[in-house]
CSV table of C-alpha atoms in Angstrom, one decimal:
chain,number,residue,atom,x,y,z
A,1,UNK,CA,25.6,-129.3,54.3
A,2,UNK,CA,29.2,-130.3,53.3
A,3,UNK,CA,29.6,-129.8,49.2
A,4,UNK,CA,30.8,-133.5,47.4
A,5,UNK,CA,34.5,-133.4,46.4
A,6,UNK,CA,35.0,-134.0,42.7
A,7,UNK,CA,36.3,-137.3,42.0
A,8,UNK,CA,39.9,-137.2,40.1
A,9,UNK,CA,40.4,-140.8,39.6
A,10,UNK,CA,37.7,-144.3,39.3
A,11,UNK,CA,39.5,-147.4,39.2
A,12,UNK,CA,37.7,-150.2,37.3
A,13,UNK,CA,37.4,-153.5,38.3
A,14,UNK,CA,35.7,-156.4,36.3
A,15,UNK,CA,34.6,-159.1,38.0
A,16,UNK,CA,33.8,-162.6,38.0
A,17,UNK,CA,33.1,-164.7,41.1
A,18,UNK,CA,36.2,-162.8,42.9
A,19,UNK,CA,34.9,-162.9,46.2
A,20,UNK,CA,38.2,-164.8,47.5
A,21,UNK,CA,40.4,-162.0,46.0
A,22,UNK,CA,39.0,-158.7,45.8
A,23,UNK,CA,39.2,-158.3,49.8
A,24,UNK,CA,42.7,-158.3,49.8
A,25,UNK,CA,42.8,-155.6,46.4
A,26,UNK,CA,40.5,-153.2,48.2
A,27,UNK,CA,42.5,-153.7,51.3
A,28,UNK,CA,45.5,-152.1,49.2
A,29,UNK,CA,43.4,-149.2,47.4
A,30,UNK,CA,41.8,-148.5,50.8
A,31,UNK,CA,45.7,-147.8,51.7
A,32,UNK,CA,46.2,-145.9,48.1
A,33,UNK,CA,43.0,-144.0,48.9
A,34,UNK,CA,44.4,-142.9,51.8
A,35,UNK,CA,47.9,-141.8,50.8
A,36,UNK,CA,46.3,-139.6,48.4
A,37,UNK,CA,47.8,-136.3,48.4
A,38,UNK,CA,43.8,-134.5,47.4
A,39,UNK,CA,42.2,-136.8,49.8
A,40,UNK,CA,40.7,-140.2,49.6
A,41,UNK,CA,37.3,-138.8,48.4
A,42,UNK,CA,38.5,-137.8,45.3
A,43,UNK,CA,39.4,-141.6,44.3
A,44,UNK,CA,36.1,-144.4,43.7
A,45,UNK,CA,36.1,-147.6,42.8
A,46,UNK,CA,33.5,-149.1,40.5
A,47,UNK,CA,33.8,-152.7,40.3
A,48,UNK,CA,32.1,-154.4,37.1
A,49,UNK,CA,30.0,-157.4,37.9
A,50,UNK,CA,29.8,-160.1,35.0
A,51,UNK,CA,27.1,-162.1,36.8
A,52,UNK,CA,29.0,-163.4,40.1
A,53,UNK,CA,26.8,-166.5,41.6
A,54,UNK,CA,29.2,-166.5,45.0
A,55,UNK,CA,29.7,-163.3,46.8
A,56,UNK,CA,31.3,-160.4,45.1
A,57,UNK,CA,28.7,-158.0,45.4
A,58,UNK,CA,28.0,-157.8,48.8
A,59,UNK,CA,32.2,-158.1,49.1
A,60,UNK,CA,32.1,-155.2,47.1
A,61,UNK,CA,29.1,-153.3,48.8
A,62,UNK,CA,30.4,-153.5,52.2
A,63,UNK,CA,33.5,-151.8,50.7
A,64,UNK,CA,32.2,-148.6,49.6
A,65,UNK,CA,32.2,-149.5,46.1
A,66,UNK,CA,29.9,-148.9,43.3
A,67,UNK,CA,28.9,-152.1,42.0
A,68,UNK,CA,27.5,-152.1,37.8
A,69,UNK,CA,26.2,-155.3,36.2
A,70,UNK,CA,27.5,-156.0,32.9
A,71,UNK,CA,26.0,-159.1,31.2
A,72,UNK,CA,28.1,-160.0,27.6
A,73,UNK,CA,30.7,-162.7,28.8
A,74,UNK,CA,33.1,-160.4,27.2
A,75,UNK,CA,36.2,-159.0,29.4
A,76,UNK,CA,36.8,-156.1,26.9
A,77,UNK,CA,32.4,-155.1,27.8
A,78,UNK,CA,33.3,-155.9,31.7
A,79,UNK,CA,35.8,-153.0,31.5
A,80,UNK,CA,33.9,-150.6,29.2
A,81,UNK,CA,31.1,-151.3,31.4
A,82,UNK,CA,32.4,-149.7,34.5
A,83,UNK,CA,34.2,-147.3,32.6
A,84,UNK,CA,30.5,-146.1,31.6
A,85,UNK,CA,29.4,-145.8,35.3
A,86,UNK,CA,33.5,-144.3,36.7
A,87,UNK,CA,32.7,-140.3,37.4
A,88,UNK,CA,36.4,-139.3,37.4
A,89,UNK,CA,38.8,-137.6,34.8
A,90,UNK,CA,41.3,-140.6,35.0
A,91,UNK,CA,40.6,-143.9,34.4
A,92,UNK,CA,42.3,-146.9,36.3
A,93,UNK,CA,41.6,-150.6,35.4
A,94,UNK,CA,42.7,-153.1,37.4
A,95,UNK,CA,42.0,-156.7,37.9
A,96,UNK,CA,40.5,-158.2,41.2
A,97,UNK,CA,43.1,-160.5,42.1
A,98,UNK,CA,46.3,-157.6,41.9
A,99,UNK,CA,47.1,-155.7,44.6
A,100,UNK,CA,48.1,-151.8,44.5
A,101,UNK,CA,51.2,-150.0,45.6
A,102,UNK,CA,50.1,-147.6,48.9
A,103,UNK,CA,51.9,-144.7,46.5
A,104,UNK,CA,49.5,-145.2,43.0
A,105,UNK,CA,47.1,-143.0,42.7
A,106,UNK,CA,50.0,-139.8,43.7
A,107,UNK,CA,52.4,-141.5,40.9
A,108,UNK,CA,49.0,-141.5,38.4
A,109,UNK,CA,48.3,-137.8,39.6
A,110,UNK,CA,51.6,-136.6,39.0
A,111,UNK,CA,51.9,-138.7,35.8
A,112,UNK,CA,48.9,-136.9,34.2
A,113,UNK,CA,49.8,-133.8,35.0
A,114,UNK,CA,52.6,-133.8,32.3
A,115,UNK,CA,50.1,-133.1,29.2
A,116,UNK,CA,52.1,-134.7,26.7
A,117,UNK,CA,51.0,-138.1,28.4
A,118,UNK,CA,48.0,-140.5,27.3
A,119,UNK,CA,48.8,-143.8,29.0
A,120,UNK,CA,50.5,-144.8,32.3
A,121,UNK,CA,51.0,-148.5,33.5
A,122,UNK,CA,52.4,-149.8,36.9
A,123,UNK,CA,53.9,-152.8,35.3
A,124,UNK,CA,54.2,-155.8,37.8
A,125,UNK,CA,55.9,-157.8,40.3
A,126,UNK,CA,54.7,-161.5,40.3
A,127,UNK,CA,53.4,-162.8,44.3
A,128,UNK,CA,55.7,-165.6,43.9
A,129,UNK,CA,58.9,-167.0,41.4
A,130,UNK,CA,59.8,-169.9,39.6
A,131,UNK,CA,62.4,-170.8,36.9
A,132,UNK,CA,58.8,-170.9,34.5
A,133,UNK,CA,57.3,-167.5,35.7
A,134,UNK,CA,60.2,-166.5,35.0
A,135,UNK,CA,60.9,-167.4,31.4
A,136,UNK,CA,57.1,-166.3,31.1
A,137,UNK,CA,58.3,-163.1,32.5
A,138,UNK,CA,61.5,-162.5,30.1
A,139,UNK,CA,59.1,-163.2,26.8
A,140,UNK,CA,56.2,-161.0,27.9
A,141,UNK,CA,58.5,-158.2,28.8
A,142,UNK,CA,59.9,-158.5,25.3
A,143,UNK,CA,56.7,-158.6,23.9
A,144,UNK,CA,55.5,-155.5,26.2
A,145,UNK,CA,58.8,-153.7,23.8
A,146,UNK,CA,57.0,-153.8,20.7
A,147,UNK,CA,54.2,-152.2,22.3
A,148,UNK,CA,56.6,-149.3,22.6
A,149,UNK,CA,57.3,-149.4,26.5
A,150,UNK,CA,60.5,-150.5,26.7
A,151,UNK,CA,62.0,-152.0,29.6
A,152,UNK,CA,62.6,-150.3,32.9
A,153,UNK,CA,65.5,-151.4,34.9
A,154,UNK,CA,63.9,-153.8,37.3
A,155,UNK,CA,63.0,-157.1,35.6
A,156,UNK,CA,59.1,-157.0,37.8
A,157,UNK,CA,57.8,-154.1,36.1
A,158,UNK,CA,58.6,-155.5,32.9
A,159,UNK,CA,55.4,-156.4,31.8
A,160,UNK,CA,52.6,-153.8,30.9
A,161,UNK,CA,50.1,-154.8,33.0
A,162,UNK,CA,49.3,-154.4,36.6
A,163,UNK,CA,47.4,-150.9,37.1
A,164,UNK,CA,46.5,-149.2,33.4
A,165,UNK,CA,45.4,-145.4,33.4
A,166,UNK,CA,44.2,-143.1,31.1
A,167,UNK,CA,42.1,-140.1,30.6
A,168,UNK,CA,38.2,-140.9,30.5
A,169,UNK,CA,38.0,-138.7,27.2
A,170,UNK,CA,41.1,-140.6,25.3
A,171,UNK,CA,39.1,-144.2,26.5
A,172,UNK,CA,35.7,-142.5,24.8
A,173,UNK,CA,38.0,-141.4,21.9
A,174,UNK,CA,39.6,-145.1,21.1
A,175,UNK,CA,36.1,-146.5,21.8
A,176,UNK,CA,37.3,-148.1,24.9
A,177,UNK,CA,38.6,-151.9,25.3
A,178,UNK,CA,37.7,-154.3,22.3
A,179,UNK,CA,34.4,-156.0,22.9
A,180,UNK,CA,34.6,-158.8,20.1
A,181,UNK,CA,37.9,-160.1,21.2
A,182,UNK,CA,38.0,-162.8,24.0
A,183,UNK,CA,42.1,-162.3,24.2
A,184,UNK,CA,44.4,-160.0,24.2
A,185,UNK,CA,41.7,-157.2,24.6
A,186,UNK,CA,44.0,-154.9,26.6
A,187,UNK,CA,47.3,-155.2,24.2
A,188,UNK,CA,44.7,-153.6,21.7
A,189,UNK,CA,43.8,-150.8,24.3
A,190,UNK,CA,47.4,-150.5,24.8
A,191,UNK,CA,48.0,-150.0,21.0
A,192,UNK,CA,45.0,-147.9,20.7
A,193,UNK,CA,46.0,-145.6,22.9
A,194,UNK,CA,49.5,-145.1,21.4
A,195,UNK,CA,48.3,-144.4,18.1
A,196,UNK,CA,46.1,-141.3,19.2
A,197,UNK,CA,49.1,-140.2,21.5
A,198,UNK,CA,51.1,-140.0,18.1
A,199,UNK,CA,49.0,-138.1,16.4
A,200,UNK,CA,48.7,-135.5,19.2
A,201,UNK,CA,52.5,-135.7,20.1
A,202,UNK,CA,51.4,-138.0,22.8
A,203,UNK,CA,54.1,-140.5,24.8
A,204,UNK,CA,52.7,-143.5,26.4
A,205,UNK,CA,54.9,-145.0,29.6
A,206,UNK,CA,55.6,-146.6,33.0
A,207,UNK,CA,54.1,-144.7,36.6
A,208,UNK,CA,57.0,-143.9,38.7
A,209,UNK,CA,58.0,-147.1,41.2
A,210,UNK,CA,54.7,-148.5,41.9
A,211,UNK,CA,54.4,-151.6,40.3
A,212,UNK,CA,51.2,-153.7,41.3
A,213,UNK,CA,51.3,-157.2,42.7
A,214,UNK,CA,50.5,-160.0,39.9
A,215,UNK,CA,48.6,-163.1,41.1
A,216,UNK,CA,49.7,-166.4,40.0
A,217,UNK,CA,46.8,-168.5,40.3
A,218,UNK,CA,46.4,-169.6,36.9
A,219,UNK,CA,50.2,-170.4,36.9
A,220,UNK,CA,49.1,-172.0,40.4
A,221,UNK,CA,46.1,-173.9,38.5
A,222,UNK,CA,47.9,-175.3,35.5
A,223,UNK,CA,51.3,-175.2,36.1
A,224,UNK,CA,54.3,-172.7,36.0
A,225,UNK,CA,54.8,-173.6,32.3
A,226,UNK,CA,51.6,-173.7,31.1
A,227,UNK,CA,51.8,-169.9,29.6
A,228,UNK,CA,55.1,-169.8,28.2
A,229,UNK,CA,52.6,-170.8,24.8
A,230,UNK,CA,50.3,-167.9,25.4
A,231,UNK,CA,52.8,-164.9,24.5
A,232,UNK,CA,53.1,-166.4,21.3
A,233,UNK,CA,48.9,-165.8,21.2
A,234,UNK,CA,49.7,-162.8,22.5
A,235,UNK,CA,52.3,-161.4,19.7
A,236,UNK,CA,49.7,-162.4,16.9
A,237,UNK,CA,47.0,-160.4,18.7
A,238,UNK,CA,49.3,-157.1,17.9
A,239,UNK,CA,50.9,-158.4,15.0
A,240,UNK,CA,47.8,-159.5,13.0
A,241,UNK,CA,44.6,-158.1,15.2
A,242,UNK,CA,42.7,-159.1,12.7
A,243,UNK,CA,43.4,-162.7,12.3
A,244,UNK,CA,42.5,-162.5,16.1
A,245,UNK,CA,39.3,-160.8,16.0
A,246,UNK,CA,38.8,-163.9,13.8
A,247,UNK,CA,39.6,-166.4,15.6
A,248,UNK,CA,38.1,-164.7,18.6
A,249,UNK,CA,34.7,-164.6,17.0
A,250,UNK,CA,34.7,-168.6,16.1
């Protein structure tokens, strides 16, 4: 009887009625999976399932994933939730309507084994432009500076976002993703994680040239300038967290 590999990496995926996107993510991490230098096996995907009513389970079931139910309405939860269930020493978290470079989980793998790393993001290339994605783009990116990123050379990985890795024990040592905020839950993650890299000498940054791809249906749904307002939500949440917790909690 052939021994189970180890799993090295669990990507995350919370999910709400995602049945129209998530074929087309796991189509791109079935790729990844494959390109994996250790072998496919050593990469599973646990997608999070806030209590779909269309048909993201089975989508997700008849794609080899592990499938947890999570019930607070709370993104930060979603995460944590399949976080709980993930087996593998790195944690990825990754939306259901991205897509994955073929070359992510070897740029994560050789990312972590630098020691002197706690968190790795993909950064992002948007599916489609406009002259309001990108001015959204430009503002986010300089917001993304604060959090201590910096900003690579090419203008689509400018945002940190996209695929977000870490090791499980730094996740369980920040307490995971913020479960009373309802915005701006991963710019806290982001910040968490920096803080216990600097006390431990710790760098967070960017994964080598795979940026994932951003969808732009909610830019689709209310209009390209709809978000340019939201970064300004955005640099309260990591200015004043706490003025957000509060307002997150109303």
């Amino acid at each position: 009887m052939r021994e189970s590999l180890a799993v090295d990496i669990s990507v995350v995926i919370p999910a709400f009625n995602e049945a129209q996107y998530l074929p087309r993510l796991m189509e791109t991490l079935d790729v990844a999976r494959t390109r994996y230098g250790r072998g496919a096996e050593r990469v599973e995907v646990v997608v999070a399932d806030n209590g779909s009513t269309d048909e993201t389970v089975d989508v997700a079931s008849a794609s080899g994933c592990t499938v947890v139910h999570v019930s607070p309405r709370v993104i930060g939860a979603v995460r944590n939730g399949g976080a709980h269930a993930a087996s593998g020493d790195i944690l990825v978290f990754v939306d259901a309507d991205a897509r994955v470079h073929p070359e992510t989980f070897n740029a994560i793998a050789e990312y972590f084994a630098v020691p002197t790393r706690v968190l790795g993001v993909s950064g992002v290339a948007p599916e489609r432009r406009s002259t309001g994605l990108d001015v959204t783009w430009m503002i986010l990116g300089a917001l993304t500076a604060l959090l201590g990123f910096g900003i690579p050379t090419s203008r689509a990985t400018c945002v940190a976002a996209g695929v977000v890795s870490c090791r499980r024990d730094d996740w369980r040592k920040v307490g995971g993703y913020s479960e009373r905020l309802m915005f701006a839950e991963d710019a806290h993650f982001l910040l968490a994680l920096k803080g216990l890299g600097r006390q431990r000498g710790q760098t967070i940054g960017w994964l080598k040239d795979v940026p994932a791809v951003f969808s732009t249906r909610k830019f689709d749904e209310h209009g390209d300038w709809h978000y340019v307002r939201m970064p300004v939500r955005f640099l309260f949440a990591i200015l004043w967290p706490d003025s957000m917790r509060r307002w997150a909690q109303r």
